[in-house]
One Martini backbone bead per residue (centre of mass of N, CA, C, O) as a GRO file, in nm:
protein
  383
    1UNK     BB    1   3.421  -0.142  -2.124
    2UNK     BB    2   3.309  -0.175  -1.824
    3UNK     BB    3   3.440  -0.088  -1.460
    4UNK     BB    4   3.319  -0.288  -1.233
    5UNK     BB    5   3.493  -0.376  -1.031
    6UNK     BB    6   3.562  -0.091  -0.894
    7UNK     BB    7   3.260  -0.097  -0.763
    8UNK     BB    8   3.232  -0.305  -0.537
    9UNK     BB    9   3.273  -0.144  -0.264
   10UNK     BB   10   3.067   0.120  -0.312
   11UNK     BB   11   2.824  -0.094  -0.320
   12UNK     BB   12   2.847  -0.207  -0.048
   13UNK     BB   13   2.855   0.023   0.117
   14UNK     BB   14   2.555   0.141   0.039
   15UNK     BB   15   2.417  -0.070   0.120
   16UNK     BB   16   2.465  -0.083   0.434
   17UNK     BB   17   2.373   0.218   0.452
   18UNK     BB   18   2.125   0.098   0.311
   19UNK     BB   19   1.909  -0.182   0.435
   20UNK     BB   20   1.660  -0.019   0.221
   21UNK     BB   21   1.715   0.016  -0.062
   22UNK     BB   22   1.659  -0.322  -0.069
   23UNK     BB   23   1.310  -0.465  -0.108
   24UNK     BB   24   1.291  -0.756   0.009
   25UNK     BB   25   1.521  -0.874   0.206
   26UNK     BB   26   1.615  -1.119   0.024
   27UNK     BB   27   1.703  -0.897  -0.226
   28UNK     BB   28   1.932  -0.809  -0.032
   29UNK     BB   29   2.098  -1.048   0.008
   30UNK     BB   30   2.136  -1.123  -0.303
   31UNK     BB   31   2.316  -0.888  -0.332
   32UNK     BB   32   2.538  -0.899  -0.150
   33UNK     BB   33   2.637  -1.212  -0.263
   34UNK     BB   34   2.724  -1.080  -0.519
   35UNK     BB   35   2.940  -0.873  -0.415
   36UNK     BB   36   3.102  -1.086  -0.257
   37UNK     BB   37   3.166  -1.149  -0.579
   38UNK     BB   38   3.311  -1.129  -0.872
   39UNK     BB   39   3.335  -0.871  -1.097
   40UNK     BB   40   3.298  -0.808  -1.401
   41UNK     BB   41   3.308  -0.667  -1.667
   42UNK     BB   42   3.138  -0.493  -1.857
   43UNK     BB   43   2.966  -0.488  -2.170
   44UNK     BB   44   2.841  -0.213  -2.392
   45UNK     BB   45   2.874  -0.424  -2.657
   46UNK     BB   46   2.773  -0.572  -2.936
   47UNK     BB   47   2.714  -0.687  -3.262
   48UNK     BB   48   2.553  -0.610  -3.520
   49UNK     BB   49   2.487  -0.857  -3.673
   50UNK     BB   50   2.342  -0.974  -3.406
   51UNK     BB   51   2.234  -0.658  -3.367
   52UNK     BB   52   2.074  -0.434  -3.552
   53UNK     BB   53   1.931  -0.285  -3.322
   54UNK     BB   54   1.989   0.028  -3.181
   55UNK     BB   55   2.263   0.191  -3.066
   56UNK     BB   56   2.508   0.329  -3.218
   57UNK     BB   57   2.865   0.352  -3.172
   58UNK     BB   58   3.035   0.600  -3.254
   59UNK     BB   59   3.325   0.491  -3.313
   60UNK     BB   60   3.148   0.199  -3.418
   61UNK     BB   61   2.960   0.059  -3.615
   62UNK     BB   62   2.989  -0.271  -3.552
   63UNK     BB   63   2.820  -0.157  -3.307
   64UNK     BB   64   2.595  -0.249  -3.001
   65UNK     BB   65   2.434  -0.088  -2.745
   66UNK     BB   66   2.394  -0.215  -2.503
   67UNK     BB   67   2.072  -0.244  -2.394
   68UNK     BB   68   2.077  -0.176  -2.078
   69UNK     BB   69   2.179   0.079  -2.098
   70UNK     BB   70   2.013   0.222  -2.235
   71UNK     BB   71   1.754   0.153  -2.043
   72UNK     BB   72   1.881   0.277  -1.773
   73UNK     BB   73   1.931   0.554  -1.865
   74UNK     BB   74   1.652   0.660  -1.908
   75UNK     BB   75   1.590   0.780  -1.659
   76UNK     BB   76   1.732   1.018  -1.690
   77UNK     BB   77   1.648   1.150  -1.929
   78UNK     BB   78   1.311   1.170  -1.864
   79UNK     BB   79   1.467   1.413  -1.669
   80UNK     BB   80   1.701   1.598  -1.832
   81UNK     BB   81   1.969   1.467  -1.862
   82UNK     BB   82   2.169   1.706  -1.731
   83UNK     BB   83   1.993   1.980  -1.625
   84UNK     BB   84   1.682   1.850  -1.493
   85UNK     BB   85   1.738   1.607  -1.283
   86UNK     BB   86   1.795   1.727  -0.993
   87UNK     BB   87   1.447   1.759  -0.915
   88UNK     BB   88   1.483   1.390  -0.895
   89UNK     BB   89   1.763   1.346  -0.816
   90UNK     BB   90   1.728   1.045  -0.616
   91UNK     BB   91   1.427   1.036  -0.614
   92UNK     BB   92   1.421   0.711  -0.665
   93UNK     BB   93   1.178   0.440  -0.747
   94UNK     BB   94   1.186   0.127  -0.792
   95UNK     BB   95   1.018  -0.140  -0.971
   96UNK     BB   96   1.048  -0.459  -0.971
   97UNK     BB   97   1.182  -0.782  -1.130
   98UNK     BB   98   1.374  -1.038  -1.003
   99UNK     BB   99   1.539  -1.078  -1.290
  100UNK     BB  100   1.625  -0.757  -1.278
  101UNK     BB  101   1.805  -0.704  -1.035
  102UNK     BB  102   2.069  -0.669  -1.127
  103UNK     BB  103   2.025  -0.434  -1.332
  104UNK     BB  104   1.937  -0.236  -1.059
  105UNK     BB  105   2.186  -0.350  -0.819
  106UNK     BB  106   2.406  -0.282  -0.988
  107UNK     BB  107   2.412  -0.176  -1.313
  108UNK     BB  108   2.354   0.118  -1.208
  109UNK     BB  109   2.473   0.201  -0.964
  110UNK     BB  110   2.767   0.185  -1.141
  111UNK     BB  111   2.673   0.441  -1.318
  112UNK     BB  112   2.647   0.642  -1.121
  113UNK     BB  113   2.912   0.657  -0.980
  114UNK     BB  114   3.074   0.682  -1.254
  115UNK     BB  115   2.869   0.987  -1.297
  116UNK     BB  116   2.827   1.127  -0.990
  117UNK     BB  117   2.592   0.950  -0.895
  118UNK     BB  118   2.350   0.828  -0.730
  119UNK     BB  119   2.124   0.621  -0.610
  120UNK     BB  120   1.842   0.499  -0.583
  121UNK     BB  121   1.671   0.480  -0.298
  122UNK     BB  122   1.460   0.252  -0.409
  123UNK     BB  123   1.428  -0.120  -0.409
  124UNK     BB  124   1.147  -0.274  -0.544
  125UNK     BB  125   1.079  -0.633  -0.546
  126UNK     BB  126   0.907  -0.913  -0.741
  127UNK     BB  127   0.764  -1.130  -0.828
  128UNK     BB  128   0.567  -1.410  -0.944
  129UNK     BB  129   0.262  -1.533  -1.151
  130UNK     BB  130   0.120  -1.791  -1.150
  131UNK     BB  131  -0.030  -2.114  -1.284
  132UNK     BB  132  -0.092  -2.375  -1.149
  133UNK     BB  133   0.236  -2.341  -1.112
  134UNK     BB  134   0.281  -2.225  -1.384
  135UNK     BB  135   0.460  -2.059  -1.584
  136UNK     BB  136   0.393  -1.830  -1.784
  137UNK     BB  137   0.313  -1.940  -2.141
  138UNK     BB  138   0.246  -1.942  -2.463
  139UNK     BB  139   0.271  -2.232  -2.539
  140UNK     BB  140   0.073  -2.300  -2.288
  141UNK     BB  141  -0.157  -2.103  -2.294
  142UNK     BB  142  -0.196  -1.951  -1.966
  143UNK     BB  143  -0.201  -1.669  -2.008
  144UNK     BB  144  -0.331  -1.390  -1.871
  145UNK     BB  145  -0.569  -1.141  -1.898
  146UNK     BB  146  -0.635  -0.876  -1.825
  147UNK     BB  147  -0.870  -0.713  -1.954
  148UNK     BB  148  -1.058  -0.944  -1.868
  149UNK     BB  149  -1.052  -0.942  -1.558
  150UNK     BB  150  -1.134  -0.628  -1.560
  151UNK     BB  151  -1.439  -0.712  -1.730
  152UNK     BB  152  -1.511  -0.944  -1.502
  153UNK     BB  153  -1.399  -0.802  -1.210
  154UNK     BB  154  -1.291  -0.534  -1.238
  155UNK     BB  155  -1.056  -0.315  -1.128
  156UNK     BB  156  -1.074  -0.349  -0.826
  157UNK     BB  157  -1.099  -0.682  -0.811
  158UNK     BB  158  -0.827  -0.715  -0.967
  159UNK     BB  159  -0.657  -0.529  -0.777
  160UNK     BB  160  -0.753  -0.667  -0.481
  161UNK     BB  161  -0.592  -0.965  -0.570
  162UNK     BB  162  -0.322  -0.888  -0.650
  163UNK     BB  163  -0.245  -0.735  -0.367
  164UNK     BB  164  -0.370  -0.937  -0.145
  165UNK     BB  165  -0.215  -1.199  -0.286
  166UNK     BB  166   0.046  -1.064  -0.310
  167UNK     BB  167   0.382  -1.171  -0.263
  168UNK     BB  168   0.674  -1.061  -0.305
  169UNK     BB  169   0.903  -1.268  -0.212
  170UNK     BB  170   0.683  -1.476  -0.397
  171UNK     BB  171   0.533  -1.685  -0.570
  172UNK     BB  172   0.202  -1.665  -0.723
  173UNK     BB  173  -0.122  -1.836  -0.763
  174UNK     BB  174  -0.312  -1.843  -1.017
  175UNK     BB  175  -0.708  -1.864  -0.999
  176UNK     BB  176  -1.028  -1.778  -1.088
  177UNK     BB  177  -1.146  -1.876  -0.867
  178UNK     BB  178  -1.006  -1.694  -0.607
  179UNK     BB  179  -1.125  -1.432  -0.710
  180UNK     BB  180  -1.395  -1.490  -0.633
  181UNK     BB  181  -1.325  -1.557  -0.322
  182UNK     BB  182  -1.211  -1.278  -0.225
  183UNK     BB  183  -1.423  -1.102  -0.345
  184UNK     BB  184  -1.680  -1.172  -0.218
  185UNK     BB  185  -1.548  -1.209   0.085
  186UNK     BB  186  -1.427  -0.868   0.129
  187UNK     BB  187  -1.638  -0.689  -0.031
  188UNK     BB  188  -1.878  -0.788  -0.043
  189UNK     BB  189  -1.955  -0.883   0.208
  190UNK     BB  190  -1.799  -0.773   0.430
  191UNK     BB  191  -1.815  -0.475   0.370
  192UNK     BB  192  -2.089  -0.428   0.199
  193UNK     BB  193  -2.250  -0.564   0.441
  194UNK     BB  194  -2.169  -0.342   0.650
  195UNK     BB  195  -2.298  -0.109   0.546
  196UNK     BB  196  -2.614  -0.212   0.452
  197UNK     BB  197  -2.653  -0.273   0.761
  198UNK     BB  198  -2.589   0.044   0.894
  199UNK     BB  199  -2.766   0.195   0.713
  200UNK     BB  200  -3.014   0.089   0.704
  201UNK     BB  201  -3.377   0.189   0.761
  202UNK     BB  202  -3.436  -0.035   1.030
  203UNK     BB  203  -3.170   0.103   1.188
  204UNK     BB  204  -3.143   0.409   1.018
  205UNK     BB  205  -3.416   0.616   0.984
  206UNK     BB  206  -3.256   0.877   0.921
  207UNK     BB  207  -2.985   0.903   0.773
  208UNK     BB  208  -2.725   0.896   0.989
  209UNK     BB  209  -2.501   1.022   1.192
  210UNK     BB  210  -2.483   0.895   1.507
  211UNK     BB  211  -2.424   0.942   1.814
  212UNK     BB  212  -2.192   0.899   2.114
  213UNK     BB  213  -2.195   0.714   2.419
  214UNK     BB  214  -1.988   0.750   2.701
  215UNK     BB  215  -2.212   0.569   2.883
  216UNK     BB  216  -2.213   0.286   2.665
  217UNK     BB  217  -1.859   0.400   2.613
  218UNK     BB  218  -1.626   0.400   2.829
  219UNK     BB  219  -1.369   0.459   2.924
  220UNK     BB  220  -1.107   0.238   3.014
  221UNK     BB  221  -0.849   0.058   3.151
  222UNK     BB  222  -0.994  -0.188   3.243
  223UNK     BB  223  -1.188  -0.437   3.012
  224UNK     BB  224  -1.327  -0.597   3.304
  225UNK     BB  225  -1.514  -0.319   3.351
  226UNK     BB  226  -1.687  -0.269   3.180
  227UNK     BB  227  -1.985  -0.362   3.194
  228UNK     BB  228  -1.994  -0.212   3.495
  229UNK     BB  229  -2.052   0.062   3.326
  230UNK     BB  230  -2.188  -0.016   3.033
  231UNK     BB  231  -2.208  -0.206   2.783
  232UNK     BB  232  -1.980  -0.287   2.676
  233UNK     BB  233  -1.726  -0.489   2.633
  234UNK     BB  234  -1.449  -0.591   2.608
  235UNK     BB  235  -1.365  -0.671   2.309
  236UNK     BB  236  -1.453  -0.401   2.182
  237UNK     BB  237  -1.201  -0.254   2.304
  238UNK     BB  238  -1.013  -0.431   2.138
  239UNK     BB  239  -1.118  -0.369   1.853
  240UNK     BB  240  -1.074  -0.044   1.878
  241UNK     BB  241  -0.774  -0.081   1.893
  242UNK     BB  242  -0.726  -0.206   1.599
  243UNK     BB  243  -0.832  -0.005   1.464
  244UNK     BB  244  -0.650   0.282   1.574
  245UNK     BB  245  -0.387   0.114   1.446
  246UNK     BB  246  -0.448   0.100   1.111
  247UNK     BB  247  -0.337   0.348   0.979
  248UNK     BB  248  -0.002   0.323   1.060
  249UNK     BB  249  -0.002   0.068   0.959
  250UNK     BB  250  -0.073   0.068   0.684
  251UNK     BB  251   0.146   0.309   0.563
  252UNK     BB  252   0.405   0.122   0.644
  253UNK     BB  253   0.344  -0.116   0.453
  254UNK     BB  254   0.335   0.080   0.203
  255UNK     BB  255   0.623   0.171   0.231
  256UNK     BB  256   0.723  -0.136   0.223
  257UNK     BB  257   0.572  -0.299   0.003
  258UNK     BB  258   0.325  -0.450   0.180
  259UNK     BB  259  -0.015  -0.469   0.103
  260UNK     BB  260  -0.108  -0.735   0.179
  261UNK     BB  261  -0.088  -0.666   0.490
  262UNK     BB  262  -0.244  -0.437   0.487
  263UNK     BB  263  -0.525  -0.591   0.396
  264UNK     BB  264  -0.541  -0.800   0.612
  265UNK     BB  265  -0.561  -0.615   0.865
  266UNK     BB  266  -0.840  -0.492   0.713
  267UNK     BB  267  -0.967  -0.752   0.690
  268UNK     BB  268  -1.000  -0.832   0.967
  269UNK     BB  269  -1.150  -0.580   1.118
  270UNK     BB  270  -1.380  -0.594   0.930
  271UNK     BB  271  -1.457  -0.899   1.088
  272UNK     BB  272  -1.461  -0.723   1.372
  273UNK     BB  273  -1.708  -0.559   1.299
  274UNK     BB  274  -1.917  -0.762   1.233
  275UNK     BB  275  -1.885  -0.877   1.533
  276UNK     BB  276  -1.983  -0.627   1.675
  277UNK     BB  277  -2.298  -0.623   1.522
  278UNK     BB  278  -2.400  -0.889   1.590
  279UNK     BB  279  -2.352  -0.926   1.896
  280UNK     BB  280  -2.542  -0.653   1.952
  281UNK     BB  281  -2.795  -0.626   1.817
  282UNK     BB  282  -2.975  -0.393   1.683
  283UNK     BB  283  -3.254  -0.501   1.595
  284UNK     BB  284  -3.340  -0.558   1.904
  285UNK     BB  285  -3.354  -0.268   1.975
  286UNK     BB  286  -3.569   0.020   2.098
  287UNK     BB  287  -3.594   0.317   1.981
  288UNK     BB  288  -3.825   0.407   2.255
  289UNK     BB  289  -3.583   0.345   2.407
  290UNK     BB  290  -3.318   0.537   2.587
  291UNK     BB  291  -3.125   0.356   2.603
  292UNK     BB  292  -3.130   0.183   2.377
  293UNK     BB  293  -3.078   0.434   2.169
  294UNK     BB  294  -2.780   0.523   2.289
  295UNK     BB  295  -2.649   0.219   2.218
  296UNK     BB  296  -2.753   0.190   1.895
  297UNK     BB  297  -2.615   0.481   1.815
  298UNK     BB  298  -2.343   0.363   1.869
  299UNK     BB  299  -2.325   0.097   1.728
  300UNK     BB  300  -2.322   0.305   1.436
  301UNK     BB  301  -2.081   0.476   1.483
  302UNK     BB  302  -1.900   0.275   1.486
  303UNK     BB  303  -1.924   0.163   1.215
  304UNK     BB  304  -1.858   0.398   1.064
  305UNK     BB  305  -1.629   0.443   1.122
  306UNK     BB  306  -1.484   0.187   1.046
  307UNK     BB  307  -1.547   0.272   0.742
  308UNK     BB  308  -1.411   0.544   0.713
  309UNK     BB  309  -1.147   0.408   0.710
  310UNK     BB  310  -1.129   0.194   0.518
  311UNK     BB  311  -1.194   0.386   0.305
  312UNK     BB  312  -0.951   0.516   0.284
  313UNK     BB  313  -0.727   0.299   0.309
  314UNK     BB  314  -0.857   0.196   0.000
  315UNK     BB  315  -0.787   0.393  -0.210
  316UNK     BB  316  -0.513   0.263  -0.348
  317UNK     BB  317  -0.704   0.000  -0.444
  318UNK     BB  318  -1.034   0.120  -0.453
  319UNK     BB  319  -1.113   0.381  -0.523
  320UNK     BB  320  -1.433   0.359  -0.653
  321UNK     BB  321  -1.536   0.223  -0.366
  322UNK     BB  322  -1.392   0.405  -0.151
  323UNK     BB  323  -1.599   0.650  -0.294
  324UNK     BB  324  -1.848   0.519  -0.227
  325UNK     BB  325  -1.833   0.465   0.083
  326UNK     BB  326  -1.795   0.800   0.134
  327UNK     BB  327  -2.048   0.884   0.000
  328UNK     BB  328  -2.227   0.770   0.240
  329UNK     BB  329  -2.123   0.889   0.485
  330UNK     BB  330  -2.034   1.198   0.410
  331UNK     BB  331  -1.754   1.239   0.287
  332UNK     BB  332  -1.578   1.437   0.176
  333UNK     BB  333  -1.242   1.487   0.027
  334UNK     BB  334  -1.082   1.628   0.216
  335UNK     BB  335  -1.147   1.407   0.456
  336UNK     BB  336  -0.932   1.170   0.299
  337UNK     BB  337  -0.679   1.143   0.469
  338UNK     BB  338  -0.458   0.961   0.612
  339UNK     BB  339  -0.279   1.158   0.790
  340UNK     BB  340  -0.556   1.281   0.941
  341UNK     BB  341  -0.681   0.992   1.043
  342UNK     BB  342  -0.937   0.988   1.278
  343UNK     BB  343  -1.072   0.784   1.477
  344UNK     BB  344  -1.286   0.803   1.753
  345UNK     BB  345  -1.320   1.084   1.924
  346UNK     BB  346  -1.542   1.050   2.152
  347UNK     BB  347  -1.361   0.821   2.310
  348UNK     BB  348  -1.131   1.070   2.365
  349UNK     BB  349  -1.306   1.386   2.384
  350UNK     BB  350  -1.381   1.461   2.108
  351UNK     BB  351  -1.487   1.564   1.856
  352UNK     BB  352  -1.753   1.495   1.589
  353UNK     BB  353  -1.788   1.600   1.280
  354UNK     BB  354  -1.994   1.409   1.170
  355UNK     BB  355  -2.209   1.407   1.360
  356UNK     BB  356  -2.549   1.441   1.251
  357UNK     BB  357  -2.475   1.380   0.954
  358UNK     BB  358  -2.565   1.340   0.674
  359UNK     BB  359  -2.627   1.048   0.454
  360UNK     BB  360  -2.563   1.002   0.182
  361UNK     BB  361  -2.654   0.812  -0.109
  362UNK     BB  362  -2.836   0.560  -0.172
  363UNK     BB  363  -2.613   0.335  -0.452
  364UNK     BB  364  -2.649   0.073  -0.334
  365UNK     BB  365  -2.422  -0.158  -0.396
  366UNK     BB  366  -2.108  -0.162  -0.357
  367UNK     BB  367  -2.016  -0.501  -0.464
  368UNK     BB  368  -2.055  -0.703  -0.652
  369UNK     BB  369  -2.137  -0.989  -0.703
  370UNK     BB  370  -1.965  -1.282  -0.834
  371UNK     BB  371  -1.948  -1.545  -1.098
  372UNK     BB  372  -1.862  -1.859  -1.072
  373UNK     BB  373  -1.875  -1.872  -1.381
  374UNK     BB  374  -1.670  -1.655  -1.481
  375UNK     BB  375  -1.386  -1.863  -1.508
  376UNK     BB  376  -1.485  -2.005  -1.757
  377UNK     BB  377  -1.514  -1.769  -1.954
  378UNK     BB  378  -1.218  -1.726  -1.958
  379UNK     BB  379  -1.087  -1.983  -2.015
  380UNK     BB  380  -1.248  -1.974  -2.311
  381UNK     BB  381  -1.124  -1.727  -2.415
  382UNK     BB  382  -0.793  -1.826  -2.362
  383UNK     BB  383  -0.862  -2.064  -2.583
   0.00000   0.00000   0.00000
């Protein structure tokens, strides 16, 4: 027998002094409620005869250790305890699922503090994900193929899907069409549209990155002065706030293990970019009128920009989609860090490396859309 009961109180502790130890908070509050009543003590070994398989008890051959003990030292064994785990060790991140909760924020932490060791500093929580409401189950035939939704909707189009529409707290409904559904409407329309038209050789037609006119989109402290000004709107200035607020914010989400927020937001974003193009037709400018020029170029220079943030922030979840669109901006590699990415510098005062440079070439659609009928497709596979 471990002697659980003993940890009640260091469990409680170390919870209370790290708030952020387990997210998201529903599970944060879940394991505090455990900890709240009697922790009986837990047993270590089952009976071999119930357990053929497993690792037997060194003192006792009839018995087999709990496959839990044994599969939670694996962390630090895979790190070389005892030796070398300590350039690992506690920095370490734990992802699981609400199931396996109790084994890794209650027995997990009260082994590692029985053997003189830390917990581990976070552990993130996820639900599951349903099927038209049920549960996946072999018997009910409903199971989802990873590897058909892979090869039907592309590796970025299935994990764009799976990250922006999953939801930590809380079971989360798959169903093909929806599928189909974000991933044309966000990537394919939404962003390569929005790509595909700022590039566009009747809009852009020297193929640069062309440069931003601070008479056309001045600085203005009040938005309602904006168009006395310059070319600018009010709504304009609010959109430009929006985009420069979208790294810091991207970033803490991404840190909190809430993904779909930081899509929500950059998905928004680019809605509004979209929103900034359409507004301005800029189709409609006469490249030949000085003024014009200056406006034209100012309304490519605003959406490139938009762009070159989206396309960086969306490295972590469609690489290849975000590695496309940054190679048509001729974004460099060196210059793709979310930690040093500055929005619109010359709306600011600040030079913009980009200004004036070729844009990478133009390698197609961005992202193909799906067909809808892809989704019969797959369900006819796992039939």
């Amino acid at each position: 027998m471990f002697k659980l009961s003993a940890f009640q109180d260091p469990l409680q502790n170390w919870l209370r002094d790290n708030p952020h130890a387990i997210s998201p908070e529903p599970f944060y509050q879940r394991v505090l409620c455990w900890l709240g009543e009697d922790l009986p003590d837990l047993s270590i070994s089952r009976e071999r005869s119930r357990l053929q398989w497993g690792i037997p008890v060194p003192s006792d051959s009839t018995q087999t250790i709990y496959v839990w003990v044994d599969a939670l030292v694996n962390y630090l064994s895979v790190l070389g305890y005892p030796e070398t785990h300590g350039e690992w060790w506690p920095a370490a991140h734990h992802v699981v699922g609400k199931d396996i909760l109790k084994f890794h924020a209650v027995y997990w932490p009260a082994l590692l503090m029985a053997a003189g060791l830390s917990p581990p500093e976070r552990i993130f929580v996820h639900s599951h994900w349903t099927v038209h409401g049920q549960k996946m189950s072999k018997s009910l035939g409903n199971v989802i193929d990873p590897f058909a939704c892979n090869e039907r909707y592309t590796v970025d189009g299935f994990r764009y899907f799976l990250l922006r529409q999953g939801v930590p707290e809380r079971d989360c409904d798959y169903y093909d069409e929806k599928v189909v559904k974000v991933v044309n409407s966000e990537l394919a329309d939404s962003l390569g549209g929005l790509l595909n038209r700022s590039t566009a050789p009747g809009i852009n037609p020297s193929n640069t990155y062309p440069c931003f006119s601070e008479t056309c989109f001045p600085k203005v402290v009040d938005y309602r002065e904006a168009e006395a000004l310059g070319r600018a709107a009010a709504e304009d200035y609010e959109f430009v706030v929006s985009v420069a607020s979208l790294p810091l914010q991207v970033a803490s989400y991404f840190e909190d293990f809430q993904i779909y927020k930081a899509l929500e937001c950059i998905a928004l974003c680019v809605r509004q970019t979209n929103g900034f193009f359409q507004r301005h037709k800029p189709w409609k400018l006469d490249r030949k009128d000085p003024a014009d020029k200056l406006w034209l170029d100012t309304i490519i220079h605003v959406t490139l920009e938009c762009l070159r943030v989206y396309g960086t922030l969306l490295q972590p979840v469609v690489p290849h989609t975000a590695d496309k669109l940054l190679s048509r901006l001729a974004v460099e590699p060196e210059e793709r860090k979310i930690s040093s990415l500055m929005f619109l510098p010359r709306y600011n005062g600040k030079p913009c490396p980009f200004e004036g440079r070729q844009l990478g070439p133009d390698t197609g659609i961005l992202f193909h859309k799906l067909e809808k009928s892809s989704q019969h497709q797959i369900e006819k596979k796992r039939l």
